One Martini backbone bead per residue (centre of mass of N, CA, C, O) as a GRO file, in nm:
protein
  132
    1MET     BB    1   2.081  -2.336   0.097
    2LYS     BB    2   2.325  -2.156   0.214
    3LYS     BB    3   2.595  -2.196   0.439
    4TYR     BB    4   2.741  -1.981   0.675
    5HIS     BB    5   3.067  -1.893   0.800
    6LEU     BB    6   3.237  -1.764   1.050
    7ILE     BB    7   3.531  -1.560   1.051
    8SER     BB    8   3.814  -1.438   1.115
    9ARG     BB    9   4.030  -1.202   1.020
   10ARG     BB   10   4.281  -1.376   1.026
   11GLU     BB   11   4.160  -1.599   0.845
   12ALA     BB   12   4.100  -1.418   0.603
   13LEU     BB   13   4.396  -1.336   0.550
   14LYS     BB   14   4.504  -1.618   0.510
   15ARG     BB   15   4.322  -1.689   0.267
   16ALA     BB   16   4.409  -1.454   0.086
   17SER     BB   17   4.707  -1.546   0.064
   18LEU     BB   18   4.643  -1.821  -0.072
   19ILE     BB   19   4.527  -1.711  -0.335
   20LEU     BB   20   4.826  -1.587  -0.403
   21GLY     BB   21   5.038  -1.814  -0.302
   22VAL     BB   22   5.070  -1.754   0.014
   23SER     BB   23   5.253  -1.838   0.311
   24ILE     BB   24   5.129  -1.742   0.635
   25PRO     BB   25   5.166  -1.731   0.944
   26VAL     BB   26   4.941  -1.638   1.172
   27SER     BB   27   5.152  -1.495   1.369
   28GLN     BB   28   5.251  -1.297   1.101
   29VAL     BB   29   5.029  -1.126   0.968
   30GLY     BB   30   5.046  -0.855   1.117
   31GLY     BB   31   5.346  -0.792   1.046
   32VAL     BB   32   5.325  -0.796   0.740
   33LEU     BB   33   5.090  -0.581   0.711
   34SER     BB   34   5.217  -0.338   0.868
   35ALA     BB   35   5.414  -0.265   0.631
   36PHE     BB   36   5.145  -0.146   0.458
   37ALA     BB   37   5.089   0.075   0.684
   38SER     BB   38   5.049   0.383   0.535
   39ASP     BB   39   5.051   0.650   0.361
   40GLU     BB   40   4.838   0.681   0.101
   41SER     BB   41   4.973   0.920  -0.070
   42SER     BB   42   5.263   0.755  -0.102
   43TYR     BB   43   5.145   0.544  -0.280
   44LYS     BB   44   5.255   0.327  -0.547
   45VAL     BB   45   5.125   0.177  -0.794
   46LYS     BB   46   5.216  -0.138  -0.950
   47PHE     BB   47   4.982  -0.306  -1.112
   48PHE     BB   48   4.753  -0.128  -1.118
   49GLU     BB   49   4.536   0.076  -1.203
   50THR     BB   50   4.394   0.327  -1.044
   51ASN     BB   51   4.093   0.234  -1.079
   52GLU     BB   52   4.150  -0.060  -0.988
   53PHE     BB   53   4.260   0.008  -0.704
   54ILE     BB   54   4.004   0.138  -0.598
   55LEU     BB   55   3.828  -0.110  -0.631
   56LEU     BB   56   3.993  -0.302  -0.457
   57THR     BB   57   3.968  -0.133  -0.199
   58ASP     BB   58   3.656  -0.149  -0.179
   59ILE     BB   59   3.635  -0.455  -0.161
   60ILE     BB   60   3.815  -0.503   0.085
   61ASP     BB   61   3.645  -0.320   0.275
   62GLN     BB   62   3.393  -0.510   0.263
   63ILE     BB   63   3.521  -0.766   0.383
   64ILE     BB   64   3.720  -0.579   0.595
   65PRO     BB   65   3.609  -0.371   0.801
   66LYS     BB   66   3.592  -0.116   1.003
   67THR     BB   67   3.569  -0.111   1.349
   68ASP     BB   68   3.692  -0.168   1.659
   69THR     BB   69   3.887  -0.258   1.443
   70ALA     BB   70   4.092  -0.307   1.211
   71GLY     BB   71   4.109  -0.297   0.881
   72ALA     BB   72   4.237  -0.382   0.581
   73ILE     BB   73   4.325  -0.091   0.506
   74ASP     BB   74   4.481  -0.019   0.770
   75VAL     BB   75   4.698  -0.272   0.695
   76GLY     BB   76   4.737  -0.295   0.364
   77VAL     BB   77   4.604  -0.512   0.171
   78HIS     BB   78   4.593  -0.365  -0.102
   79ARG     BB   79   4.904  -0.339  -0.124
   80PHE     BB   80   4.973  -0.635  -0.100
   81VAL     BB   81   4.827  -0.728  -0.354
   82ASP     BB   82   4.975  -0.546  -0.552
   83MET     BB   83   5.260  -0.652  -0.489
   84MET     BB   84   5.214  -0.957  -0.542
   85LEU     BB   85   5.126  -0.930  -0.837
   86ASN     BB   86   5.387  -0.784  -0.934
   87GLU     BB   87   5.627  -0.978  -0.788
   88TRP     BB   88   5.487  -1.300  -0.776
   89ALA     BB   89   5.303  -1.339  -0.997
   90SER     BB   90   5.189  -1.474  -1.255
   91LYS     BB   91   5.074  -1.398  -1.559
   92GLU     BB   92   4.812  -1.557  -1.525
   93THR     BB   93   4.726  -1.430  -1.256
   94GLN     BB   94   4.728  -1.140  -1.348
   95LYS     BB   95   4.508  -1.175  -1.564
   96TYR     BB   96   4.285  -1.276  -1.377
   97TYR     BB   97   4.266  -1.022  -1.196
   98ARG     BB   98   4.222  -0.809  -1.411
   99LYS     BB   99   3.968  -0.938  -1.532
  100GLY     BB  100   3.800  -0.925  -1.272
  101ILE     BB  101   3.802  -0.620  -1.225
  102GLN     BB  102   3.690  -0.547  -1.508
  103GLY     BB  103   3.425  -0.709  -1.478
  104ILE     BB  104   3.304  -0.555  -1.242
  105SER     BB  105   3.310  -0.278  -1.372
  106GLY     BB  106   3.153  -0.344  -1.634
  107TYR     BB  107   2.890  -0.443  -1.507
  108ALA     BB  108   2.812  -0.187  -1.355
  109ARG     BB  109   2.798  -0.005  -1.608
  110LEU     BB  110   2.596  -0.173  -1.773
  111LYS     BB  111   2.363  -0.211  -1.556
  112TYR     BB  112   2.391   0.100  -1.387
  113LYS     BB  113   2.579   0.342  -1.487
  114LEU     BB  114   2.806   0.273  -1.268
  115SER     BB  115   3.023   0.251  -1.042
  116PHE     BB  116   3.104   0.032  -0.805
  117SER     BB  117   3.182   0.243  -0.588
  118THR     BB  118   2.915   0.401  -0.599
  119ILE     BB  119   2.735   0.168  -0.517
  120LEU     BB  120   2.864   0.111  -0.243
  121ARG     BB  121   2.810   0.388  -0.116
  122ALA     BB  122   2.502   0.377  -0.141
  123LEU     BB  123   2.459   0.117   0.024
  124ASN     BB  124   2.596   0.219   0.282
  125ALA     BB  125   2.403   0.455   0.332
  126VAL     BB  126   2.151   0.287   0.363
  127PHE     BB  127   2.250   0.106   0.590
  128GLN     BB  128   2.312   0.335   0.793
  129SER     BB  129   2.016   0.451   0.802
  130CYS     BB  130   1.891   0.177   0.914
  131HIS     BB  131   2.119   0.183   1.177
  132ALA     BB  132   2.061   0.473   1.335
   0.00000   0.00000   0.00000
């Protein structure tokens, strides 16, 4: 059986940036990400296709959801990932991420005949009704 360790949101963001090959001092994570927290409707997706970006946003929201503190979407992590993949990632890394997003989407459609985002919303609704 796997043993899981809880980590802080700050540590999660730091680890996420390392996955993309970016080193950000912990003291500056909030400042860097706050630059990406703006009006959602004005953001122009740079790397992903629109449907892929929606899926990325849903996944990121599941990893660090909004609670009594801001979640990953509130501080623009999804935009940060999109920008980093577009402007800084190698072609190989870009392919890897695109293939991963497409794999998640394809599996959900093949197995459940639904989009991954629809499945997440249904699971969240069930979870919320159990904890109401």
